[in-house]
């Protein structure tokens, strides 16, 4: 019995056990899908699926913003790229019959990869910037992506639809696909974040200069976080495209990015379970508060300000629901104090 | 030639309002090293306040100059108070917190103002035309070459350019010739040292926010008269003015002015010669290029990073 004193739990599950459990969990979504389609109100099923998509988006943004500390305001742009890539290809090929589900999986991955390439192209130049400049530059990239979509009618044989949007995409995404995607995304980012690479990500967040001095290739890790985050955002976009069947470029602007940032910040930057909970609550609550629509966003923004004033580390603040001990002493969202070093 | 001249005039007219907004960004960045994300919303609130004043004084039938003076003055005063309140309630408690915490708070303030303006108690979600206080008319009409090649300058172009040049002059006087301006320059040069020298830094910061907000209000009123009033009108001009401030060298007051005019010119030229669809994106392209090529901007000074 080794006693390293760092484990709060007395037992641990071997990796293959976790993998098996995850496979069973994903497989379990299949029968659950049948049950929900039979039993659940169509409206609530839609909300449930949107929760799944927002969990993917918020968790992938959490890798960039929360865990690696690179404040990005352009996440909706990557979602848009994935949505248009998957949606456009889906519409072009219109797979039917037995191969349709396999084709969906393949096109979702393609959408994710296209978004990841975009993440790489955006990340390499902008990640030289820090803090607030990075935030504005990523916001700018989000707007540039939006403008490119609005001004492009088609790329070769593939329809983009410019400002009128892309419509009549074959609808393939069901509860199963949304939640399979969410489980895979959360599990991958959890395991990445609590691996040796995860420590490097956190080191970059806490102090970039010290991390570099310890031999961490900070640019590599920043770009890596960006690419992985963009990949999952692209997958979520693809899921959305094949769930809704219609894409409006307006829905992937600044406001969507801010909405995702609010989820990450309120859930606790860096806390994966915290952000999942925040994504679920912040998707469900607005649906419940429809009668309250006028004040909804006012309350959102007040909550954001009060959270920053009273508890800037977010609800869970670097902790996880099932693992209460802090992994890194993350008391801040990263970055230097406003007036330090002058 | 006439087309180009017309585009340049339009560009300067739009750029003048960007310059006024950019001044607020740059001064606040100078003293606090903070990107005041809510600044675009202060500009919007200026337009909203002006809208209410204009509605309120419409039945009295004042002469144009009196009405304009009341509208501009009221909007500037209200926005100065708003700027003070934003700094006092949202940013001051976070003075020694990490930058990103303050940035997120600023985004929160920006969202709050946008959404408050969208409630019917403040303004409402639909755009409204500004009451007819001043009628747009062509004051300069200039034919270049042939009878079809006409270049026009409207009174609103002159108002926009005149106000921003005039206010730039007033600002230069305040910053360079008054005690409060001296304090502002000292605080933006060395924050801690200036407080050791007996400068009331909190008061100086409040003063900076009020000054910047009043300038943004002027830009808001000009655009409200020129286009219309809408609760989300602050977003794009705010971001473009920020780009203008970075382009000119953030922290540099003349830089912000030059940057604003340059962004306005680039935007209208792109709109005129390429496509109006690109007019929003071009500012961000400029921003990214500037940040990568010359992060200190046109007139900014390079600041080495200290450990």
PDB file of N, CA and C in Angstrom, chain A residues 69 71 73 125-126 128-133 135-137 139-141 143-144 147-148 150-151 209 253-254 258 262 265 294-295 297-298 301-302 304-305 308-309 312 332-339 341-342, chain B residues 29 31-33 35 37 89-90 93-105 107-109 111-112 115-116 119-121 191-192 235-236 239 242 250 277-278 281 284-285 287-288 291-292 305-307:
ATOM      1  N   UNK A  69      -6.488  29.402 -19.181  1.00  0.00           N
ATOM      2  CA  UNK A  69      -6.441  30.823 -18.833  1.00  0.00           C
ATOM      3  C   UNK A  69      -6.302  31.769 -20.009  1.00  0.00           C
ATOM      4  N   UNK A  71      -8.262  33.918 -22.311  1.00  0.00           N
ATOM      5  CA  UNK A  71      -9.627  34.415 -22.364  1.00  0.00           C
ATOM      6  C   UNK A  71     -10.073  34.608 -23.809  1.00  0.00           C
ATOM      7  N   UNK A  73     -13.119  35.157 -26.606  1.00  0.00           N
ATOM      8  CA  UNK A  73     -14.490  35.649 -26.784  1.00  0.00           C
ATOM      9  C   UNK A  73     -15.001  35.296 -28.175  1.00  0.00           C
ATOM     10  N   UNK A 125      -1.396  33.103 -34.564  1.00  0.00           N
ATOM     11  CA  UNK A 125      -1.066  34.530 -34.408  1.00  0.00           C
ATOM     12  C   UNK A 125      -1.578  35.160 -33.116  1.00  0.00           C
ATOM     13  N   UNK A 126      -2.829  34.843 -32.704  1.00  0.00           N
ATOM     14  CA  UNK A 126      -3.410  35.616 -31.599  1.00  0.00           C
ATOM     15  C   UNK A 126      -2.875  35.213 -30.245  1.00  0.00           C
ATOM     16  N   UNK A 128      -0.104  35.007 -29.213  1.00  0.00           N
ATOM     17  CA  UNK A 128       1.030  35.822 -28.765  1.00  0.00           C
ATOM     18  C   UNK A 128       0.534  36.966 -27.900  1.00  0.00           C
ATOM     19  N   UNK A 129      -0.764  37.259 -28.000  1.00  0.00           N
ATOM     20  CA  UNK A 129      -1.343  38.346 -27.215  1.00  0.00           C
ATOM     21  C   UNK A 129      -1.767  37.818 -25.864  1.00  0.00           C
ATOM     22  N   UNK A 130      -1.915  38.750 -24.911  1.00  0.00           N
ATOM     23  CA  UNK A 130      -2.290  38.289 -23.587  1.00  0.00           C
ATOM     24  C   UNK A 130      -3.545  38.980 -23.093  1.00  0.00           C
ATOM     25  N   UNK A 131      -4.212  38.288 -22.184  1.00  0.00           N
ATOM     26  CA  UNK A 131      -5.304  38.874 -21.421  1.00  0.00           C
ATOM     27  C   UNK A 131      -6.336  39.588 -22.259  1.00  0.00           C
ATOM     28  N   UNK A 132      -6.498  40.873 -21.970  1.00  0.00           N
ATOM     29  CA  UNK A 132      -7.584  41.625 -22.600  1.00  0.00           C
ATOM     30  C   UNK A 132      -7.393  41.780 -24.105  1.00  0.00           C
ATOM     31  N   UNK A 133      -6.139  41.881 -24.573  1.00  0.00           N
ATOM     32  CA  UNK A 133      -5.922  41.992 -26.009  1.00  0.00           C
ATOM     33  C   UNK A 133      -6.362  40.720 -26.711  1.00  0.00           C
ATOM     34  N   UNK A 135      -8.634  38.710 -25.712  1.00  0.00           N
ATOM     35  CA  UNK A 135     -10.097  38.675 -25.693  1.00  0.00           C
ATOM     36  C   UNK A 135     -10.653  39.442 -26.883  1.00  0.00           C
ATOM     37  N   UNK A 136     -10.127  40.650 -27.120  1.00  0.00           N
ATOM     38  CA  UNK A 136     -10.654  41.459 -28.214  1.00  0.00           C
ATOM     39  C   UNK A 136     -10.297  40.844 -29.563  1.00  0.00           C
ATOM     40  N   UNK A 137      -9.064  40.295 -29.671  1.00  0.00           N
ATOM     41  CA  UNK A 137      -8.658  39.721 -30.951  1.00  0.00           C
ATOM     42  C   UNK A 137      -9.520  38.507 -31.291  1.00  0.00           C
ATOM     43  N   UNK A 139     -12.544  37.974 -30.215  1.00  0.00           N
ATOM     44  CA  UNK A 139     -13.856  38.547 -30.556  1.00  0.00           C
ATOM     45  C   UNK A 139     -13.851  38.991 -32.020  1.00  0.00           C
ATOM     46  N   UNK A 140     -12.753  39.639 -32.425  1.00  0.00           N
ATOM     47  CA  UNK A 140     -12.617  40.089 -33.798  1.00  0.00           C
ATOM     48  C   UNK A 140     -12.663  38.928 -34.775  1.00  0.00           C
ATOM     49  N   UNK A 141     -11.974  37.833 -34.437  1.00  0.00           N
ATOM     50  CA  UNK A 141     -11.987  36.672 -35.318  1.00  0.00           C
ATOM     51  C   UNK A 141     -13.391  36.099 -35.435  1.00  0.00           C
ATOM     52  N   UNK A 143     -16.125  37.754 -35.327  1.00  0.00           N
ATOM     53  CA  UNK A 143     -16.869  38.623 -36.242  1.00  0.00           C
ATOM     54  C   UNK A 143     -16.409  38.427 -37.682  1.00  0.00           C
ATOM     55  N   UNK A 144     -15.087  38.182 -37.873  1.00  0.00           N
ATOM     56  CA  UNK A 144     -14.583  37.970 -39.229  1.00  0.00           C
ATOM     57  C   UNK A 144     -15.181  36.681 -39.803  1.00  0.00           C
ATOM     58  N   UNK A 147     -18.635  37.419 -40.835  1.00  0.00           N
ATOM     59  CA  UNK A 147     -18.677  38.168 -42.090  1.00  0.00           C
ATOM     60  C   UNK A 147     -18.392  37.263 -43.287  1.00  0.00           C
ATOM     61  N   UNK A 148     -17.421  36.344 -43.122  1.00  0.00           N
ATOM     62  CA  UNK A 148     -17.102  35.434 -44.224  1.00  0.00           C
ATOM     63  C   UNK A 148     -18.312  34.571 -44.559  1.00  0.00           C
ATOM     64  N   UNK A 150     -21.476  35.298 -44.037  1.00  0.00           N
ATOM     65  CA  UNK A 150     -22.544  36.112 -44.605  1.00  0.00           C
ATOM     66  C   UNK A 150     -22.275  36.454 -46.067  1.00  0.00           C
ATOM     67  N   UNK A 151     -20.998  36.543 -46.445  1.00  0.00           N
ATOM     68  CA  UNK A 151     -20.680  36.961 -47.808  1.00  0.00           C
ATOM     69  C   UNK A 151     -20.403  35.785 -48.739  1.00  0.00           C
ATOM     70  N   UNK A 209       5.185  33.103 -17.420  1.00  0.00           N
ATOM     71  CA  UNK A 209       6.642  33.258 -17.429  1.00  0.00           C
ATOM     72  C   UNK A 209       7.297  32.162 -16.599  1.00  0.00           C
ATOM     73  N   UNK A 253     -23.052  34.899 -33.395  1.00  0.00           N
ATOM     74  CA  UNK A 253     -22.250  36.123 -33.205  1.00  0.00           C
ATOM     75  C   UNK A 253     -21.796  36.231 -31.759  1.00  0.00           C
ATOM     76  N   UNK A 254     -21.232  37.397 -31.477  1.00  0.00           N
ATOM     77  CA  UNK A 254     -20.733  37.808 -30.188  1.00  0.00           C
ATOM     78  C   UNK A 254     -21.613  37.370 -29.003  1.00  0.00           C
ATOM     79  N   UNK A 258     -20.545  35.289 -25.656  1.00  0.00           N
ATOM     80  CA  UNK A 258     -20.668  35.843 -24.307  1.00  0.00           C
ATOM     81  C   UNK A 258     -21.471  34.892 -23.425  1.00  0.00           C
ATOM     82  N   UNK A 262     -20.223  33.334 -19.952  1.00  0.00           N
ATOM     83  CA  UNK A 262     -20.950  33.461 -18.686  1.00  0.00           C
ATOM     84  C   UNK A 262     -21.077  32.088 -18.024  1.00  0.00           C
ATOM     85  N   UNK A 265     -17.683  31.235 -16.526  1.00  0.00           N
ATOM     86  CA  UNK A 265     -17.311  32.078 -15.384  1.00  0.00           C
ATOM     87  C   UNK A 265     -18.173  31.755 -14.173  1.00  0.00           C
ATOM     88  N   UNK A 294     -38.117  39.938 -20.568  1.00  0.00           N
ATOM     89  CA  UNK A 294     -37.569  41.285 -20.621  1.00  0.00           C
ATOM     90  C   UNK A 294     -36.431  41.462 -19.607  1.00  0.00           C
ATOM     91  N   UNK A 295     -36.576  40.841 -18.441  1.00  0.00           N
ATOM     92  CA  UNK A 295     -35.594  41.055 -17.383  1.00  0.00           C
ATOM     93  C   UNK A 295     -34.558  39.954 -17.315  1.00  0.00           C
ATOM     94  N   UNK A 297     -32.094  38.838 -19.279  1.00  0.00           N
ATOM     95  CA  UNK A 297     -30.692  39.165 -19.527  1.00  0.00           C
ATOM     96  C   UNK A 297     -30.176  40.193 -18.530  1.00  0.00           C
ATOM     97  N   UNK A 298     -31.074  41.021 -18.007  1.00  0.00           N
ATOM     98  CA  UNK A 298     -30.657  41.977 -16.974  1.00  0.00           C
ATOM     99  C   UNK A 298     -30.160  41.198 -15.758  1.00  0.00           C
ATOM    100  N   UNK A 301     -26.762  39.534 -16.434  1.00  0.00           N
ATOM    101  CA  UNK A 301     -25.594  40.400 -16.382  1.00  0.00           C
ATOM    102  C   UNK A 301     -25.334  40.858 -14.948  1.00  0.00           C
ATOM    103  N   UNK A 302     -26.400  41.089 -14.174  1.00  0.00           N
ATOM    104  CA  UNK A 302     -26.200  41.437 -12.765  1.00  0.00           C
ATOM    105  C   UNK A 302     -25.512  40.283 -12.037  1.00  0.00           C
ATOM    106  N   UNK A 304     -23.529  38.152 -13.295  1.00  0.00           N
ATOM    107  CA  UNK A 304     -22.121  38.124 -13.711  1.00  0.00           C
ATOM    108  C   UNK A 304     -21.304  39.150 -12.928  1.00  0.00           C
ATOM    109  N   UNK A 305     -21.837  40.371 -12.822  1.00  0.00           N
ATOM    110  CA  UNK A 305     -21.107  41.427 -12.115  1.00  0.00           C
ATOM    111  C   UNK A 305     -20.959  41.068 -10.635  1.00  0.00           C
ATOM    112  N   UNK A 308     -18.387  38.458 -10.001  1.00  0.00           N
ATOM    113  CA  UNK A 308     -17.017  38.964 -10.073  1.00  0.00           C
ATOM    114  C   UNK A 308     -16.669  39.771  -8.824  1.00  0.00           C
ATOM    115  N   UNK A 309     -17.656  40.503  -8.296  1.00  0.00           N
ATOM    116  CA  UNK A 309     -17.374  41.329  -7.130  1.00  0.00           C
ATOM    117  C   UNK A 309     -17.226  40.476  -5.874  1.00  0.00           C
ATOM    118  N   UNK A 312     -14.997  35.880  -7.441  1.00  0.00           N
ATOM    119  CA  UNK A 312     -14.491  35.873  -8.813  1.00  0.00           C
ATOM    120  C   UNK A 312     -14.058  34.486  -9.292  1.00  0.00           C
ATOM    121  N   UNK A 332      -7.719  32.605  -8.569  1.00  0.00           N
ATOM    122  CA  UNK A 332      -8.014  33.705  -9.476  1.00  0.00           C
ATOM    123  C   UNK A 332      -8.348  33.154 -10.841  1.00  0.00           C
ATOM    124  N   UNK A 333      -8.830  34.035 -11.700  1.00  0.00           N
ATOM    125  CA  UNK A 333      -9.110  33.622 -13.066  1.00  0.00           C
ATOM    126  C   UNK A 333      -7.851  33.762 -13.909  1.00  0.00           C
ATOM    127  N   UNK A 334      -6.737  34.112 -13.283  1.00  0.00           N
ATOM    128  CA  UNK A 334      -5.504  34.215 -14.036  1.00  0.00           C
ATOM    129  C   UNK A 334      -5.186  35.643 -14.416  1.00  0.00           C
ATOM    130  N   UNK A 335      -3.969  35.869 -14.805  1.00  0.00           N
ATOM    131  CA  UNK A 335      -3.560  37.202 -15.220  1.00  0.00           C
ATOM    132  C   UNK A 335      -3.041  38.013 -14.054  1.00  0.00           C
ATOM    133  N   UNK A 336      -2.333  39.058 -14.383  1.00  0.00           N
ATOM    134  CA  UNK A 336      -1.742  39.873 -13.331  1.00  0.00           C
ATOM    135  C   UNK A 336      -2.744  40.913 -12.855  1.00  0.00           C
ATOM    136  N   UNK A 337      -2.483  41.468 -11.691  1.00  0.00           N
ATOM    137  CA  UNK A 337      -3.391  42.474 -11.148  1.00  0.00           C
ATOM    138  C   UNK A 337      -3.373  43.710 -12.031  1.00  0.00           C
ATOM    139  N   UNK A 338      -4.453  44.473 -11.950  1.00  0.00           N
ATOM    140  CA  UNK A 338      -4.603  45.614 -12.844  1.00  0.00           C
ATOM    141  C   UNK A 338      -3.428  46.572 -12.723  1.00  0.00           C
ATOM    142  N   UNK A 339      -2.984  46.784 -11.508  1.00  0.00           N
ATOM    143  CA  UNK A 339      -1.963  47.813 -11.349  1.00  0.00           C
ATOM    144  C   UNK A 339      -0.591  47.278 -10.959  1.00  0.00           C
ATOM    145  N   UNK A 341       3.197  45.735 -11.387  1.00  0.00           N
ATOM    146  CA  UNK A 341       4.325  45.811 -12.296  1.00  0.00           C
ATOM    147  C   UNK A 341       4.505  47.145 -12.978  1.00  0.00           C
ATOM    148  N   UNK A 342       4.132  48.215 -12.297  1.00  0.00           N
ATOM    149  CA  UNK A 342       4.362  49.506 -12.933  1.00  0.00           C
ATOM    150  C   UNK A 342       5.027  50.443 -11.949  1.00  0.00           C
TER     151      UNK A 342
ATOM    152  N   UNK B  29      -7.690  53.512 -20.258  1.00  0.00           N
ATOM    153  CA  UNK B  29      -6.598  52.558 -20.314  1.00  0.00           C
ATOM    154  C   UNK B  29      -5.333  53.185 -19.758  1.00  0.00           C
ATOM    155  N   UNK B  31      -4.977  55.400 -17.322  1.00  0.00           N
ATOM    156  CA  UNK B  31      -4.878  55.461 -15.865  1.00  0.00           C
ATOM    157  C   UNK B  31      -5.023  54.090 -15.208  1.00  0.00           C
ATOM    158  N   UNK B  32      -5.860  53.210 -15.749  1.00  0.00           N
ATOM    159  CA  UNK B  32      -6.147  51.948 -15.050  1.00  0.00           C
ATOM    160  C   UNK B  32      -5.611  50.713 -15.748  1.00  0.00           C
ATOM    161  N   UNK B  33      -5.088  50.830 -16.965  1.00  0.00           N
ATOM    162  CA  UNK B  33      -4.720  49.669 -17.775  1.00  0.00           C
ATOM    163  C   UNK B  33      -5.908  48.719 -17.907  1.00  0.00           C
ATOM    164  N   UNK B  35      -9.462  47.804 -20.250  1.00  0.00           N
ATOM    165  CA  UNK B  35     -10.310  48.036 -21.409  1.00  0.00           C
ATOM    166  C   UNK B  35     -11.726  48.161 -20.896  1.00  0.00           C
ATOM    167  N   UNK B  37     -14.945  47.855 -21.360  1.00  0.00           N
ATOM    168  CA  UNK B  37     -15.841  47.257 -22.330  1.00  0.00           C
ATOM    169  C   UNK B  37     -17.194  47.967 -22.382  1.00  0.00           C
ATOM    170  N   UNK B  89     -19.066  51.709  -8.666  1.00  0.00           N
ATOM    171  CA  UNK B  89     -19.712  50.491  -8.173  1.00  0.00           C
ATOM    172  C   UNK B  89     -19.100  49.214  -8.730  1.00  0.00           C
ATOM    173  N   UNK B  90     -18.627  49.250  -9.983  1.00  0.00           N
ATOM    174  CA  UNK B  90     -18.185  47.996 -10.597  1.00  0.00           C
ATOM    175  C   UNK B  90     -16.671  47.835 -10.597  1.00  0.00           C
ATOM    176  N   UNK B  93     -14.186  48.470  -6.559  1.00  0.00           N
ATOM    177  CA  UNK B  93     -13.957  47.380  -5.594  1.00  0.00           C
ATOM    178  C   UNK B  93     -12.971  46.333  -6.109  1.00  0.00           C
ATOM    179  N   UNK B  94     -12.702  46.334  -7.404  1.00  0.00           N
ATOM    180  CA  UNK B  94     -11.832  45.306  -7.988  1.00  0.00           C
ATOM    181  C   UNK B  94     -10.461  45.868  -8.332  1.00  0.00           C
ATOM    182  N   UNK B  95     -10.108  47.018  -7.747  1.00  0.00           N
ATOM    183  CA  UNK B  95      -8.892  47.716  -8.166  1.00  0.00           C
ATOM    184  C   UNK B  95      -7.649  46.831  -8.138  1.00  0.00           C
ATOM    185  N   UNK B  96      -7.539  45.948  -7.159  1.00  0.00           N
ATOM    186  CA  UNK B  96      -6.315  45.142  -7.070  1.00  0.00           C
ATOM    187  C   UNK B  96      -6.533  43.688  -7.469  1.00  0.00           C
ATOM    188  N   UNK B  97      -7.638  43.431  -8.138  1.00  0.00           N
ATOM    189  CA  UNK B  97      -7.918  42.068  -8.596  1.00  0.00           C
ATOM    190  C   UNK B  97      -7.263  41.844  -9.951  1.00  0.00           C
ATOM    191  N   UNK B  98      -7.125  40.567 -10.363  1.00  0.00           N
ATOM    192  CA  UNK B  98      -6.531  40.308 -11.680  1.00  0.00           C
ATOM    193  C   UNK B  98      -7.311  41.007 -12.790  1.00  0.00           C
ATOM    194  N   UNK B  99      -6.584  41.318 -13.853  1.00  0.00           N
ATOM    195  CA  UNK B  99      -7.170  42.055 -14.964  1.00  0.00           C
ATOM    196  C   UNK B  99      -8.393  41.379 -15.548  1.00  0.00           C
ATOM    197  N   UNK B 100      -8.340  40.056 -15.657  1.00  0.00           N
ATOM    198  CA  UNK B 100      -9.445  39.381 -16.320  1.00  0.00           C
ATOM    199  C   UNK B 100     -10.720  39.484 -15.517  1.00  0.00           C
ATOM    200  N   UNK B 101     -10.600  39.516 -14.195  1.00  0.00           N
ATOM    201  CA  UNK B 101     -11.789  39.682 -13.359  1.00  0.00           C
ATOM    202  C   UNK B 101     -12.456  41.014 -13.697  1.00  0.00           C
ATOM    203  N   UNK B 102     -11.635  42.044 -13.829  1.00  0.00           N
ATOM    204  CA  UNK B 102     -12.178  43.360 -14.144  1.00  0.00           C
ATOM    205  C   UNK B 102     -12.755  43.365 -15.556  1.00  0.00           C
ATOM    206  N   UNK B 103     -12.073  42.671 -16.471  1.00  0.00           N
ATOM    207  CA  UNK B 103     -12.562  42.618 -17.852  1.00  0.00           C
ATOM    208  C   UNK B 103     -13.926  41.941 -17.910  1.00  0.00           C
ATOM    209  N   UNK B 104     -14.076  40.837 -17.170  1.00  0.00           N
ATOM    210  CA  UNK B 104     -15.363  40.133 -17.165  1.00  0.00           C
ATOM    211  C   UNK B 104     -16.429  41.036 -16.547  1.00  0.00           C
ATOM    212  N   UNK B 105     -16.064  41.755 -15.489  1.00  0.00           N
ATOM    213  CA  UNK B 105     -17.012  42.697 -14.895  1.00  0.00           C
ATOM    214  C   UNK B 105     -17.427  43.744 -15.921  1.00  0.00           C
ATOM    215  N   UNK B 107     -17.513  43.411 -19.133  1.00  0.00           N
ATOM    216  CA  UNK B 107     -18.452  42.777 -20.068  1.00  0.00           C
ATOM    217  C   UNK B 107     -19.833  42.706 -19.423  1.00  0.00           C
ATOM    218  N   UNK B 108     -19.847  42.383 -18.106  1.00  0.00           N
ATOM    219  CA  UNK B 108     -21.116  42.317 -17.392  1.00  0.00           C
ATOM    220  C   UNK B 108     -21.829  43.664 -17.381  1.00  0.00           C
ATOM    221  N   UNK B 109     -21.078  44.738 -17.128  1.00  0.00           N
ATOM    222  CA  UNK B 109     -21.684  46.071 -17.105  1.00  0.00           C
ATOM    223  C   UNK B 109     -22.245  46.404 -18.485  1.00  0.00           C
ATOM    224  N   UNK B 111     -23.278  44.285 -20.815  1.00  0.00           N
ATOM    225  CA  UNK B 111     -24.517  43.521 -21.023  1.00  0.00           C
ATOM    226  C   UNK B 111     -25.668  44.124 -20.235  1.00  0.00           C
ATOM    227  N   UNK B 112     -25.367  44.542 -19.017  1.00  0.00           N
ATOM    228  CA  UNK B 112     -26.411  45.091 -18.152  1.00  0.00           C
ATOM    229  C   UNK B 112     -27.037  46.326 -18.790  1.00  0.00           C
ATOM    230  N   UNK B 115     -29.109  45.525 -21.867  1.00  0.00           N
ATOM    231  CA  UNK B 115     -30.391  44.881 -21.613  1.00  0.00           C
ATOM    232  C   UNK B 115     -31.326  45.769 -20.814  1.00  0.00           C
ATOM    233  N   UNK B 116     -30.759  46.648 -19.986  1.00  0.00           N
ATOM    234  CA  UNK B 116     -31.621  47.630 -19.331  1.00  0.00           C
ATOM    235  C   UNK B 116     -32.248  48.534 -20.383  1.00  0.00           C
ATOM    236  N   UNK B 119     -35.314  47.132 -22.006  1.00  0.00           N
ATOM    237  CA  UNK B 119     -36.593  47.063 -21.302  1.00  0.00           C
ATOM    238  C   UNK B 119     -37.385  48.319 -21.634  1.00  0.00           C
ATOM    239  N   UNK B 120     -38.726  48.218 -21.551  1.00  0.00           N
ATOM    240  CA  UNK B 120     -39.521  49.363 -21.997  1.00  0.00           C
ATOM    241  C   UNK B 120     -39.448  50.508 -21.013  1.00  0.00           C
ATOM    242  N   UNK B 121     -38.910  50.276 -19.813  1.00  0.00           N
ATOM    243  CA  UNK B 121     -38.814  51.362 -18.840  1.00  0.00           C
ATOM    244  C   UNK B 121     -37.703  52.335 -19.196  1.00  0.00           C
ATOM    245  N   UNK B 191       1.290  55.042 -11.600  1.00  0.00           N
ATOM    246  CA  UNK B 191       0.132  55.056 -10.714  1.00  0.00           C
ATOM    247  C   UNK B 191       0.549  55.197  -9.256  1.00  0.00           C
ATOM    248  N   UNK B 192       1.433  54.301  -8.807  1.00  0.00           N
ATOM    249  CA  UNK B 192       1.785  54.277  -7.384  1.00  0.00           C
ATOM    250  C   UNK B 192       2.549  55.531  -6.980  1.00  0.00           C
ATOM    251  N   UNK B 235     -22.589  48.570 -29.584  1.00  0.00           N
ATOM    252  CA  UNK B 235     -21.677  47.429 -29.697  1.00  0.00           C
ATOM    253  C   UNK B 235     -20.583  47.648 -30.742  1.00  0.00           C
ATOM    254  N   UNK B 236     -21.005  47.841 -32.004  1.00  0.00           N
ATOM    255  CA  UNK B 236     -20.020  47.941 -33.088  1.00  0.00           C
ATOM    256  C   UNK B 236     -19.192  49.223 -33.014  1.00  0.00           C
ATOM    257  N   UNK B 239     -16.613  48.766 -30.307  1.00  0.00           N
ATOM    258  CA  UNK B 239     -15.489  47.902 -30.655  1.00  0.00           C
ATOM    259  C   UNK B 239     -14.570  48.578 -31.668  1.00  0.00           C
ATOM    260  N   UNK B 242     -12.513  51.064 -30.006  1.00  0.00           N
ATOM    261  CA  UNK B 242     -11.413  50.420 -29.283  1.00  0.00           C
ATOM    262  C   UNK B 242     -10.274  50.107 -30.249  1.00  0.00           C
ATOM    263  N   UNK B 250      -2.641  52.716 -27.647  1.00  0.00           N
ATOM    264  CA  UNK B 250      -3.561  52.871 -26.535  1.00  0.00           C
ATOM    265  C   UNK B 250      -2.863  53.572 -25.377  1.00  0.00           C
ATOM    266  N   UNK B 277     -20.652  44.691 -46.840  1.00  0.00           N
ATOM    267  CA  UNK B 277     -20.692  43.552 -45.917  1.00  0.00           C
ATOM    268  C   UNK B 277     -19.399  43.448 -45.116  1.00  0.00           C
ATOM    269  N   UNK B 278     -18.292  43.958 -45.701  1.00  0.00           N
ATOM    270  CA  UNK B 278     -17.007  43.830 -45.018  1.00  0.00           C
ATOM    271  C   UNK B 278     -16.749  44.960 -44.029  1.00  0.00           C
ATOM    272  N   UNK B 281     -16.095  43.855 -40.431  1.00  0.00           N
ATOM    273  CA  UNK B 281     -14.968  42.956 -40.216  1.00  0.00           C
ATOM    274  C   UNK B 281     -13.628  43.657 -40.411  1.00  0.00           C
ATOM    275  N   UNK B 284     -11.587  44.710 -37.439  1.00  0.00           N
ATOM    276  CA  UNK B 284     -10.929  43.650 -36.690  1.00  0.00           C
ATOM    277  C   UNK B 284      -9.687  43.148 -37.407  1.00  0.00           C
ATOM    278  N   UNK B 285      -9.753  43.159 -38.743  1.00  0.00           N
ATOM    279  CA  UNK B 285      -8.549  42.792 -39.496  1.00  0.00           C
ATOM    280  C   UNK B 285      -7.444  43.792 -39.161  1.00  0.00           C
ATOM    281  N   UNK B 287      -7.182  45.534 -36.476  1.00  0.00           N
ATOM    282  CA  UNK B 287      -6.758  45.295 -35.088  1.00  0.00           C
ATOM    283  C   UNK B 287      -5.731  44.169 -35.013  1.00  0.00           C
ATOM    284  N   UNK B 288      -6.041  43.055 -35.677  1.00  0.00           N
ATOM    285  CA  UNK B 288      -5.158  41.902 -35.552  1.00  0.00           C
ATOM    286  C   UNK B 288      -3.808  42.208 -36.202  1.00  0.00           C
ATOM    287  N   UNK B 291      -1.905  44.523 -33.841  1.00  0.00           N
ATOM    288  CA  UNK B 291      -1.416  43.847 -32.640  1.00  0.00           C
ATOM    289  C   UNK B 291      -0.216  42.968 -32.955  1.00  0.00           C
ATOM    290  N   UNK B 292      -0.192  42.418 -34.170  1.00  0.00           N
ATOM    291  CA  UNK B 292       0.911  41.534 -34.506  1.00  0.00           C
ATOM    292  C   UNK B 292       2.127  42.298 -35.001  1.00  0.00           C
ATOM    293  N   UNK B 305       7.828  44.711 -20.652  1.00  0.00           N
ATOM    294  CA  UNK B 305       7.146  43.985 -19.600  1.00  0.00           C
ATOM    295  C   UNK B 305       8.114  43.725 -18.456  1.00  0.00           C
ATOM    296  N   UNK B 306       7.682  44.080 -17.247  1.00  0.00           N
ATOM    297  CA  UNK B 306       8.556  43.860 -16.095  1.00  0.00           C
ATOM    298  C   UNK B 306       8.125  42.622 -15.339  1.00  0.00           C
ATOM    299  N   UNK B 307       9.061  41.978 -14.711  1.00  0.00           N
ATOM    300  CA  UNK B 307       8.717  40.767 -13.956  1.00  0.00           C
ATOM    301  C   UNK B 307       8.466  41.112 -12.504  1.00  0.00           C
TER     302      UNK B 307
END
